[in-house]
């Protein structure tokens, strides 16, 4: 199984694989979520195992770059940068980390539904 291990102390590496960390925690039951989210996490981990047979490859460096950019954007109310929660990093990472041989994204559209007051940064 593919796992992402974050350093125990300090900041994670520059190109840390946030999406795989979230998927691993969801599948292991460490993070409790819906059946659809569990299925999405399993699909992510399964795709990592067989990415050599897919037309797409997982590029955690690309995902981390976009996550870092989004985290630099200011909150509309406070004007301060707003760090993403782990599930938000998974969403952004999944959308931007899977690419084909030409660098085109695997997923170009997404329907994201979150509860009220749950960090709806995608509106």
Short mmCIF file of C-alpha atoms in Angstrom, two decimals:
data_model
loop_
_atom_site.label_atom_id
_atom_site.label_comp_id
_atom_site.label_asym_id
_atom_site.label_seq_id
_atom_site.Cartn_x
_atom_site.Cartn_y
_atom_site.Cartn_z
CA UNK A 1 0.00 0.00 0.00
CA UNK A 2 1.19 3.50 -0.81
CA UNK A 3 1.57 5.67 2.25
CA UNK A 4 2.63 9.20 2.89
CA UNK A 5 4.56 9.81 6.06
CA UNK A 6 4.91 13.35 7.29
CA UNK A 7 7.90 14.28 9.45
CA UNK A 8 7.07 14.16 13.15
CA UNK A 9 8.38 17.65 13.82
CA UNK A 10 8.55 20.78 11.71
CA UNK A 11 7.17 21.57 8.31
CA UNK A 12 6.61 18.88 5.70
CA UNK A 13 8.92 18.72 2.67
CA UNK A 14 8.32 21.16 -0.18
CA UNK A 15 6.55 18.64 -2.43
CA UNK A 16 4.74 16.69 0.29
CA UNK A 17 1.97 14.39 -0.96
CA UNK A 18 -1.06 15.73 0.95
CA UNK A 19 -3.64 13.90 -1.16
CA UNK A 20 -2.13 10.49 -0.49
CA UNK A 21 -1.87 11.26 3.23
CA UNK A 22 -5.58 12.09 3.34
CA UNK A 23 -6.54 9.04 1.26
CA UNK A 24 -4.47 6.75 3.49
CA UNK A 25 -6.06 8.14 6.65
CA UNK A 26 -9.58 7.82 5.20
CA UNK A 27 -9.09 4.22 4.07
CA UNK A 28 -7.51 3.23 7.40
CA UNK A 29 -10.44 4.73 9.30
CA UNK A 30 -8.36 7.40 11.02
CA UNK A 31 -10.56 10.03 9.35
CA UNK A 32 -14.29 9.31 9.43
CA UNK A 33 -16.12 10.37 6.29
CA UNK A 34 -18.88 9.34 3.87
CA UNK A 35 -18.92 6.21 1.70
CA UNK A 36 -18.37 8.32 -1.41
CA UNK A 37 -15.29 9.93 0.10
CA UNK A 38 -13.97 6.52 1.16
CA UNK A 39 -14.51 5.25 -2.40
CA UNK A 40 -12.69 8.29 -3.78
CA UNK A 41 -9.76 7.72 -1.42
CA UNK A 42 -9.59 4.01 -2.34
CA UNK A 43 -9.66 4.91 -6.02
CA UNK A 44 -6.79 7.36 -5.51
CA UNK A 45 -4.67 4.73 -3.74
CA UNK A 46 -5.58 2.04 -6.30
CA UNK A 47 -4.71 4.38 -9.17
CA UNK A 48 -1.32 5.04 -7.57
CA UNK A 49 -0.59 1.29 -7.66
CA UNK A 50 -1.50 0.91 -11.35
CA UNK A 51 -0.51 4.30 -12.72
CA UNK A 52 2.00 2.60 -15.03
CA UNK A 53 -0.93 1.07 -16.91
CA UNK A 54 -2.99 4.29 -16.94
CA UNK A 55 -2.59 7.12 -19.39
CA UNK A 56 -2.04 9.38 -16.40
CA UNK A 57 0.63 9.73 -13.74
CA UNK A 58 0.48 11.10 -10.21
CA UNK A 59 2.65 14.18 -9.79
CA UNK A 60 2.61 15.22 -6.12
CA UNK A 61 4.97 18.09 -6.95
CA UNK A 62 2.33 19.69 -9.19
CA UNK A 63 -0.36 19.14 -6.57
CA UNK A 64 1.83 20.67 -3.84
CA UNK A 65 2.58 23.69 -6.02
CA UNK A 66 -1.13 24.48 -6.49
CA UNK A 67 -1.89 23.82 -2.81
CA UNK A 68 0.87 26.24 -1.82
CA UNK A 69 -0.56 28.87 -4.18
CA UNK A 70 -4.12 28.49 -2.86
CA UNK A 71 -2.86 28.76 0.72
CA UNK A 72 -1.24 32.11 -0.11
CA UNK A 73 -4.56 33.61 -1.20
CA UNK A 74 -6.02 35.95 1.43
CA UNK A 75 -9.22 35.32 3.34
CA UNK A 76 -11.84 37.80 2.13
CA UNK A 77 -12.76 38.81 5.69
CA UNK A 78 -9.38 39.00 7.42
CA UNK A 79 -7.03 39.56 4.50
CA UNK A 80 -4.65 36.94 5.92
CA UNK A 81 -3.53 33.78 4.11
CA UNK A 82 -5.82 30.88 4.89
CA UNK A 83 -4.23 27.43 5.30
CA UNK A 84 -6.22 24.59 3.79
CA UNK A 85 -7.63 21.73 5.81
CA UNK A 86 -6.43 18.25 4.85
CA UNK A 87 -9.62 17.36 2.94
CA UNK A 88 -9.29 20.58 0.93
CA UNK A 89 -5.70 19.69 0.08
CA UNK A 90 -6.95 16.30 -1.10
CA UNK A 91 -9.49 17.93 -3.40
CA UNK A 92 -7.01 20.41 -4.87
CA UNK A 93 -4.29 17.77 -5.11
CA UNK A 94 -6.55 15.28 -6.86
CA UNK A 95 -7.65 17.86 -9.41
CA UNK A 96 -4.16 19.11 -10.25
CA UNK A 97 -1.85 16.18 -9.46
CA UNK A 98 -3.04 13.65 -12.05
CA UNK A 99 -1.66 14.52 -15.50
CA UNK A 100 -1.07 12.80 -18.83
CA UNK A 101 2.24 12.62 -20.70
CA UNK A 102 1.66 16.08 -22.18
CA UNK A 103 0.93 17.68 -18.80
CA UNK A 104 -2.84 17.91 -19.31
CA UNK A 105 -4.93 17.35 -16.21
CA UNK A 106 -6.91 14.13 -15.77
CA UNK A 107 -9.77 15.95 -14.04
CA UNK A 108 -10.85 19.31 -15.40
CA UNK A 109 -14.26 19.58 -13.72
CA UNK A 110 -15.41 18.70 -10.23
CA UNK A 111 -18.62 18.93 -8.24
CA UNK A 112 -17.73 19.67 -4.64
CA UNK A 113 -20.40 19.66 -1.96
CA UNK A 114 -19.50 20.55 1.61
CA UNK A 115 -21.52 21.37 4.68
CA UNK A 116 -22.12 24.93 5.75
CA UNK A 117 -19.17 26.50 7.60
CA UNK A 118 -16.78 23.79 6.38
CA UNK A 119 -14.25 25.95 4.59
CA UNK A 120 -15.99 26.43 1.26
CA UNK A 121 -13.01 27.94 -0.51
CA UNK A 122 -14.09 26.72 -3.92
CA UNK A 123 -17.17 28.93 -4.38
#
